[in-house]
PDB file of C-alpha atoms in Angstrom:
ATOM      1  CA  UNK N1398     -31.540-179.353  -0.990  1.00 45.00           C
ATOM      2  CA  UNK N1399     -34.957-178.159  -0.928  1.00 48.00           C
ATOM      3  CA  UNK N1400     -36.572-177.154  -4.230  1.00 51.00           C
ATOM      4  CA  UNK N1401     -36.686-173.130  -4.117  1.00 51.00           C
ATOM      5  CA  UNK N1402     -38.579-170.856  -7.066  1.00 51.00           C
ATOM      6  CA  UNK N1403     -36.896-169.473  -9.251  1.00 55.00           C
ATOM      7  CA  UNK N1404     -35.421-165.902  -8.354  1.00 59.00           C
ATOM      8  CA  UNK N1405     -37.783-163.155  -9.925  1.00 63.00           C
ATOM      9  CA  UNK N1406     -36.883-160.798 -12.937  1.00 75.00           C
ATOM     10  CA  UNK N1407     -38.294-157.615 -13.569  1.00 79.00           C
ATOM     11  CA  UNK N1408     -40.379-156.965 -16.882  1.00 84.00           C
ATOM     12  CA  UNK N1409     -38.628-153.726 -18.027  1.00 87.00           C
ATOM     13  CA  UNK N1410     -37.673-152.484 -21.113  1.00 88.00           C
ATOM     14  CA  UNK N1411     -33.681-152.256 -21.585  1.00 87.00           C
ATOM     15  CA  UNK N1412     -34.262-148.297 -21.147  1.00 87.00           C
ATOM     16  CA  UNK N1413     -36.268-148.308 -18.278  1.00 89.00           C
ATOM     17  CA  UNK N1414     -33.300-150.713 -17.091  1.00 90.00           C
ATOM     18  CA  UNK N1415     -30.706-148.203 -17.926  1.00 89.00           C
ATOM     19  CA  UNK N1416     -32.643-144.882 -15.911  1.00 88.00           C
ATOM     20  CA  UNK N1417     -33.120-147.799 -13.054  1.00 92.00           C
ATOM     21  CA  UNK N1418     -29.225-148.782 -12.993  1.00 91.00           C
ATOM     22  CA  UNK N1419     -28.491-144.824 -13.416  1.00 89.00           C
ATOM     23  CA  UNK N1420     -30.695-143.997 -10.239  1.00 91.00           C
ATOM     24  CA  UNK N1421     -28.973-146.715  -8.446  1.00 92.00           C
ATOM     25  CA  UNK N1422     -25.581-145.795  -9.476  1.00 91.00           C
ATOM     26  CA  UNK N1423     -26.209-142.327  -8.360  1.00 89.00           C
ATOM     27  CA  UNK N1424     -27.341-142.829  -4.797  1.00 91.00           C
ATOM     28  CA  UNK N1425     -23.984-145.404  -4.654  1.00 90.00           C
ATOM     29  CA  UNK N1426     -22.032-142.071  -6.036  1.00 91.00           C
ATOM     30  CA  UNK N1427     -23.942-139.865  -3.536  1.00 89.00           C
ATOM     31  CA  UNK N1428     -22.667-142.222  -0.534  1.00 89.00           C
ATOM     32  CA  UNK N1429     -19.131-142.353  -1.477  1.00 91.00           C
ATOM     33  CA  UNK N1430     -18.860-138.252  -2.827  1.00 89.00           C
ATOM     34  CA  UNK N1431     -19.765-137.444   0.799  1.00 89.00           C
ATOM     35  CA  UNK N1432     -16.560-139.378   2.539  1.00 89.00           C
ATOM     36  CA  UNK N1433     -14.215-138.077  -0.511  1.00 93.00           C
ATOM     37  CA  UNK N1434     -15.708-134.745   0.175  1.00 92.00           C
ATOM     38  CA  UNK N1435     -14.563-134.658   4.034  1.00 93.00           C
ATOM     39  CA  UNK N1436     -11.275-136.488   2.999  1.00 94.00           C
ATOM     40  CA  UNK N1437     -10.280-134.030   0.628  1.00 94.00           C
ATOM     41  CA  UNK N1438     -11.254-130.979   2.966  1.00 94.00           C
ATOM     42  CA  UNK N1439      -9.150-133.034   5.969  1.00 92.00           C
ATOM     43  CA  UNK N1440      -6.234-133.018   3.924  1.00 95.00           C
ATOM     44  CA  UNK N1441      -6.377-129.637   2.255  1.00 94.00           C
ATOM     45  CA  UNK N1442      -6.352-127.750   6.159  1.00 94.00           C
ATOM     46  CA  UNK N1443      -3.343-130.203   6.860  1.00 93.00           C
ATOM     47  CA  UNK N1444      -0.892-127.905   4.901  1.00 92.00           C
ATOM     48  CA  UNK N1445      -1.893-124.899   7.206  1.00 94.00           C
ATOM     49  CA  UNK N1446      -1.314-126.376  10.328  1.00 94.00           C
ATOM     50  CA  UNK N1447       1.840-125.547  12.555  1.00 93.00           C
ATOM     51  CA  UNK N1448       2.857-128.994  12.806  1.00 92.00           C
ATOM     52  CA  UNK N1449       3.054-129.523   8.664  1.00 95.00           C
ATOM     53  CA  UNK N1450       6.230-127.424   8.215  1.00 95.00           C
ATOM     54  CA  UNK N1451       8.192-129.927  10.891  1.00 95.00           C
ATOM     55  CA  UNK N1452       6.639-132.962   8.364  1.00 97.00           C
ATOM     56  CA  UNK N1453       9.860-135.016   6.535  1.00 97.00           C
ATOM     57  CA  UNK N1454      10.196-135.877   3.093  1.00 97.00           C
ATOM     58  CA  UNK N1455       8.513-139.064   3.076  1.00 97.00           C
ATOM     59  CA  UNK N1456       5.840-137.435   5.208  1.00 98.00           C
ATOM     60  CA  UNK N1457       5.582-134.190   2.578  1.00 97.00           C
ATOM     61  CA  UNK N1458       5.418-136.810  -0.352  1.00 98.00           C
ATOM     62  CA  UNK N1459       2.723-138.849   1.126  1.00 98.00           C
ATOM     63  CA  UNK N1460       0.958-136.055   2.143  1.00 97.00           C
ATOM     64  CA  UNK N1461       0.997-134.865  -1.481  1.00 98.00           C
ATOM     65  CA  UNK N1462       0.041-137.936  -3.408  1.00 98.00           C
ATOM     66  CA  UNK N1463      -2.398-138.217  -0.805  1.00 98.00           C
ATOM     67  CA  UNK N1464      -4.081-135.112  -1.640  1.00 97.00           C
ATOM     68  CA  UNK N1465      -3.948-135.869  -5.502  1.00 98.00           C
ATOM     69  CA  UNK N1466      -5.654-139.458  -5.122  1.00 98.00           C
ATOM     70  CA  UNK N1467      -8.467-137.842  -2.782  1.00 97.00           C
ATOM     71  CA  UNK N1468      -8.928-135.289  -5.364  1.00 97.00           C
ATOM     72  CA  UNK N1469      -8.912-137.681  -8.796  1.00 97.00           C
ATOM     73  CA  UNK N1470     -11.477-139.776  -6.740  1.00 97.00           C
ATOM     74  CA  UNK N1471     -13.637-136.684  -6.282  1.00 95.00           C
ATOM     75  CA  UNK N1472     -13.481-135.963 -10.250  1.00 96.00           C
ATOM     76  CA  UNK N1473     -13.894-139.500 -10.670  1.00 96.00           C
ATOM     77  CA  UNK N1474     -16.943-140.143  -9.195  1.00 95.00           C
ATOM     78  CA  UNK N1475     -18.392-136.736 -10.382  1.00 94.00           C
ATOM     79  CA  UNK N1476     -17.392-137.635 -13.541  1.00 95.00           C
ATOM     80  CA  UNK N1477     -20.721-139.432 -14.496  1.00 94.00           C
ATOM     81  CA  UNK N1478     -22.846-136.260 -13.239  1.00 92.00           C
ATOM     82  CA  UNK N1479     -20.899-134.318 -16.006  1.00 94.00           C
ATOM     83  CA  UNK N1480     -21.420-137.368 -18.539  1.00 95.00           C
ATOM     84  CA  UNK N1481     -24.585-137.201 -18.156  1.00 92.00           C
ATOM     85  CA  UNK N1482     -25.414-133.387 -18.615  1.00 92.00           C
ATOM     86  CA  UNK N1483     -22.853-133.676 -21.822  1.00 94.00           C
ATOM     87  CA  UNK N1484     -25.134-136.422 -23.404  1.00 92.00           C
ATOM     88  CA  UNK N1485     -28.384-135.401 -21.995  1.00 89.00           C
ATOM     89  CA  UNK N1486     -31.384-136.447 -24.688  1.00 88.00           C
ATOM     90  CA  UNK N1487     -29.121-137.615 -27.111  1.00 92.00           C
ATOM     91  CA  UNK N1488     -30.736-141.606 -26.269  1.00 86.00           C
ATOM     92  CA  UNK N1489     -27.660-143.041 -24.962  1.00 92.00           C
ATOM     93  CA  UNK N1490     -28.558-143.992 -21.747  1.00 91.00           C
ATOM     94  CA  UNK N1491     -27.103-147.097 -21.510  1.00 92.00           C
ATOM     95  CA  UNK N1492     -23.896-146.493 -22.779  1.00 93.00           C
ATOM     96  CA  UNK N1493     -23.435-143.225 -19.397  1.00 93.00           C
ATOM     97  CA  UNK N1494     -24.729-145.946 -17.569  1.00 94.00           C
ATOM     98  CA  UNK N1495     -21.776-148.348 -18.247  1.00 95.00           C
ATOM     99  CA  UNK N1496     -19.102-145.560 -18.611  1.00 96.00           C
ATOM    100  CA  UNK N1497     -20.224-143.958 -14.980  1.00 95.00           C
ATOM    101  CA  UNK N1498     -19.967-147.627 -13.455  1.00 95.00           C
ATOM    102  CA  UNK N1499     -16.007-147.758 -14.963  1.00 96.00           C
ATOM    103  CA  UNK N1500     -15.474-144.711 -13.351  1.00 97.00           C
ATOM    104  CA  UNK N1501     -17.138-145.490  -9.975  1.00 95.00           C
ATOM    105  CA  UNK N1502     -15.326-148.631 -10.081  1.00 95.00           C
ATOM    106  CA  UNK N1503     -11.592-146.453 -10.679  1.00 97.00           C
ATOM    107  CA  UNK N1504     -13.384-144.232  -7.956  1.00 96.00           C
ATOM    108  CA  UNK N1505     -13.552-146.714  -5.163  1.00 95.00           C
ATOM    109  CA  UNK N1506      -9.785-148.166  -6.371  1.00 97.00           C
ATOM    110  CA  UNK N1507      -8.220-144.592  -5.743  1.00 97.00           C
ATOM    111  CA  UNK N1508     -10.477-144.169  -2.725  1.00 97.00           C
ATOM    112  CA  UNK N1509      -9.075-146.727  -0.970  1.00 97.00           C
ATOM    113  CA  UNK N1510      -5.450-145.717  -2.015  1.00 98.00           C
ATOM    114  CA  UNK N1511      -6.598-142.250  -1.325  1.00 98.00           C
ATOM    115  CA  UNK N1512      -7.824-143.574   2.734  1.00 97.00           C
ATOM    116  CA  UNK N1513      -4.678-145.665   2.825  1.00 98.00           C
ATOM    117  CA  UNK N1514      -2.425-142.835   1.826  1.00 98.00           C
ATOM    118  CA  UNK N1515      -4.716-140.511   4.588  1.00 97.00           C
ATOM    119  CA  UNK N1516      -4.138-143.078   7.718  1.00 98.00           C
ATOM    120  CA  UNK N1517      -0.403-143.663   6.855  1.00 98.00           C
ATOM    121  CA  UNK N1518       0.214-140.333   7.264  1.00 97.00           C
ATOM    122  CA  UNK N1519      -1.682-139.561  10.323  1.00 96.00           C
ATOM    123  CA  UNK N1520      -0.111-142.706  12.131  1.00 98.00           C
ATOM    124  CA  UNK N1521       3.174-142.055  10.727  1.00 98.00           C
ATOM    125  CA  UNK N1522       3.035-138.467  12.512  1.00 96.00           C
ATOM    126  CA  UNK N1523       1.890-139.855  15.553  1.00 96.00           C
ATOM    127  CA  UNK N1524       3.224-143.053  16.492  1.00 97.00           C
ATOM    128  CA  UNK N1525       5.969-143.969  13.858  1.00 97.00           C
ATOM    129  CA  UNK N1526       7.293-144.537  10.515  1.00 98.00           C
ATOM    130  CA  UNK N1527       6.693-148.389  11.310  1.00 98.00           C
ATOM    131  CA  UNK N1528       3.402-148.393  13.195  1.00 98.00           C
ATOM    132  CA  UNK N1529       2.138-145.659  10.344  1.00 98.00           C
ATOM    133  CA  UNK N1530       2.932-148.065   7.267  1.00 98.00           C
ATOM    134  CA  UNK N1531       1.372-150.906   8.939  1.00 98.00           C
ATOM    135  CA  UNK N1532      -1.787-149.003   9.646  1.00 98.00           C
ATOM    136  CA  UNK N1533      -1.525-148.247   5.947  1.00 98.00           C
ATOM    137  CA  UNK N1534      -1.410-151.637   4.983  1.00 98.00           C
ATOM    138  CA  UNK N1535      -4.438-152.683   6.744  1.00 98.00           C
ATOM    139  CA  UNK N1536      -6.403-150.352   5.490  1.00 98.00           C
ATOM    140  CA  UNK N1537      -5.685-150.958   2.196  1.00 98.00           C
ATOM    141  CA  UNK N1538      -6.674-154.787   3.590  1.00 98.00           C
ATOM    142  CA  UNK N1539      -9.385-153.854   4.715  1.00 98.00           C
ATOM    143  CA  UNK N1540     -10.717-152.119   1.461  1.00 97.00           C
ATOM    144  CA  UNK N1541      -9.514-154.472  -0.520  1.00 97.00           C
ATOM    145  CA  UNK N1542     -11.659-157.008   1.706  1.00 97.00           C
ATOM    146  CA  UNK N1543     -14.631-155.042   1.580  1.00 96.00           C
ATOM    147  CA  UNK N1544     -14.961-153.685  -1.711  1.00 95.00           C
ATOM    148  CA  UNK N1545     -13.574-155.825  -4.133  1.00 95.00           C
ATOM    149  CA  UNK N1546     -13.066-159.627  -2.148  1.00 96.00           C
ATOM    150  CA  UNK N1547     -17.295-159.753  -0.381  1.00 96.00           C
ATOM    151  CA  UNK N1548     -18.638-158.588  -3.859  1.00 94.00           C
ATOM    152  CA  UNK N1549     -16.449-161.009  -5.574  1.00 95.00           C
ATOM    153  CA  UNK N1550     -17.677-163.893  -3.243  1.00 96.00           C
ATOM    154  CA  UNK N1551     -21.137-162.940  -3.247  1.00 96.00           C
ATOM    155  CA  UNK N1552     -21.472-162.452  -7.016  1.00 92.00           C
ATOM    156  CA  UNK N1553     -19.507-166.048  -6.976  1.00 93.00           C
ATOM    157  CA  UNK N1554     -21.988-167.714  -4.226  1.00 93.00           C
ATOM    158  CA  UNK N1555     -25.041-166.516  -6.474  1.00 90.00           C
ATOM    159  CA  UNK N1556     -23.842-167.710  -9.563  1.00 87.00           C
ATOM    160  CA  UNK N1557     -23.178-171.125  -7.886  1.00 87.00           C
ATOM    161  CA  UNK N1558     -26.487-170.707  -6.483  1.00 84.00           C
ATOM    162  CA  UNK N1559     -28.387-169.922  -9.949  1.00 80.00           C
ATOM    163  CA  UNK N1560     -26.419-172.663 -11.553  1.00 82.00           C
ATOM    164  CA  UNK N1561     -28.332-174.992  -8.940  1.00 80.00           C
ATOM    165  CA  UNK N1562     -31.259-173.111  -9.723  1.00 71.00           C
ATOM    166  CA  UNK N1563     -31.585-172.282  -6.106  1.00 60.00           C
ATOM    167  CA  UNK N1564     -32.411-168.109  -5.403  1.00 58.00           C
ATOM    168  CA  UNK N1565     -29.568-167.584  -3.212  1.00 54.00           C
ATOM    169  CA  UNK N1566     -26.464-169.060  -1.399  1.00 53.00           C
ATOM    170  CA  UNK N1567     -27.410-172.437   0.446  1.00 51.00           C
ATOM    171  CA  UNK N1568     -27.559-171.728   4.100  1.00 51.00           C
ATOM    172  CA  UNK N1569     -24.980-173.884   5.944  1.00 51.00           C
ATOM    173  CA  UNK N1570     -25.487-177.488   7.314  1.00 51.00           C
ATOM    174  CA  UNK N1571     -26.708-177.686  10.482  1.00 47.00           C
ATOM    175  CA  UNK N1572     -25.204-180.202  12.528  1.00 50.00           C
ATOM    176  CA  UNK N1573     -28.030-183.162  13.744  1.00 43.00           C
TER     177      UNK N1573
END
């Protein structure tokens, strides 16, 4: 292993952290708002389409719980936008800083039930009850993967990484 500097840290004040982690947080919520936005407008037409009256009662229920997870992930992750103007100047930055995170991190859990929920539905009307849950499954896999398993492994691979006091994950061995 080859001897690597140290991994810089920024000379901030635990303030200027908080309004940095806020800004940050608030692009992530501007990302994720804009899919939850076109979800929730997808699923509201759904009820006014011909086809929706000849859905069945599994169909109808998913379709409704559905529509409620896209919309608590909405209010979740505009929740911090209205914690913010509530405690606006009152110095408590970090603390709508680590209460907005929370409810990102709820926000991207009912997301992904939310996008499960949405493709189950559509592939249960199309191709089958079967074929439908499947597709449901994996996409819960597949969130699942992405947003909670990588970050998990990467956070993991760092640690490992600062413990060696190396700046990142070890690039693999290269065979000779």
């Amino acid at each position: 292993m080859a001897d690597r500097p140290p991994r810089p840290t920024r000379h901030e004040t635990p303030l200027e952290r908080a309004d940095r982690n806020f800004a940050e947080l608030l692009q992530e919520l501007r990302v994720t708002q804009t899919g939850v936005q076109i979800l929730f407008a997808f699923l509201l037409t759904l009820a006014f389409t011909q086809r929706f009256p000849s859905l069945d009662t599994v169909q109808r229920a998913t379709y409704v719980t559905t529509l409620l997870l896209a919309m608590l992930a909405a209010a979740l992750f505009t929740a911090p936008a209205a914690l913010h103007r509530a405690l606006f100047q009152k110095n408590v930055k970090p603390a709508i800083v680590r209460i907005s995170s929370r409810l990102a991190t709820v926000g991207l859990a009912v997301l992904a039930l939310a996008f499960t929920g949405s493709v189950l539905l559509v592939v249960d009307v199309s191709l089958g009850r079967a074929t439908g849950v499947a597709a449901g499954a994996g996409t819960l896999l597949v969130c699942v993967g992405l947003w909670r398993v990588l970050p998990w492994a990467a956070r993991r691979a760092v640690v490992r990484a600062d413990r060696r006091g190396a700046p990142g994950p070890e690039p693999p061995d290269r065979p000779r």
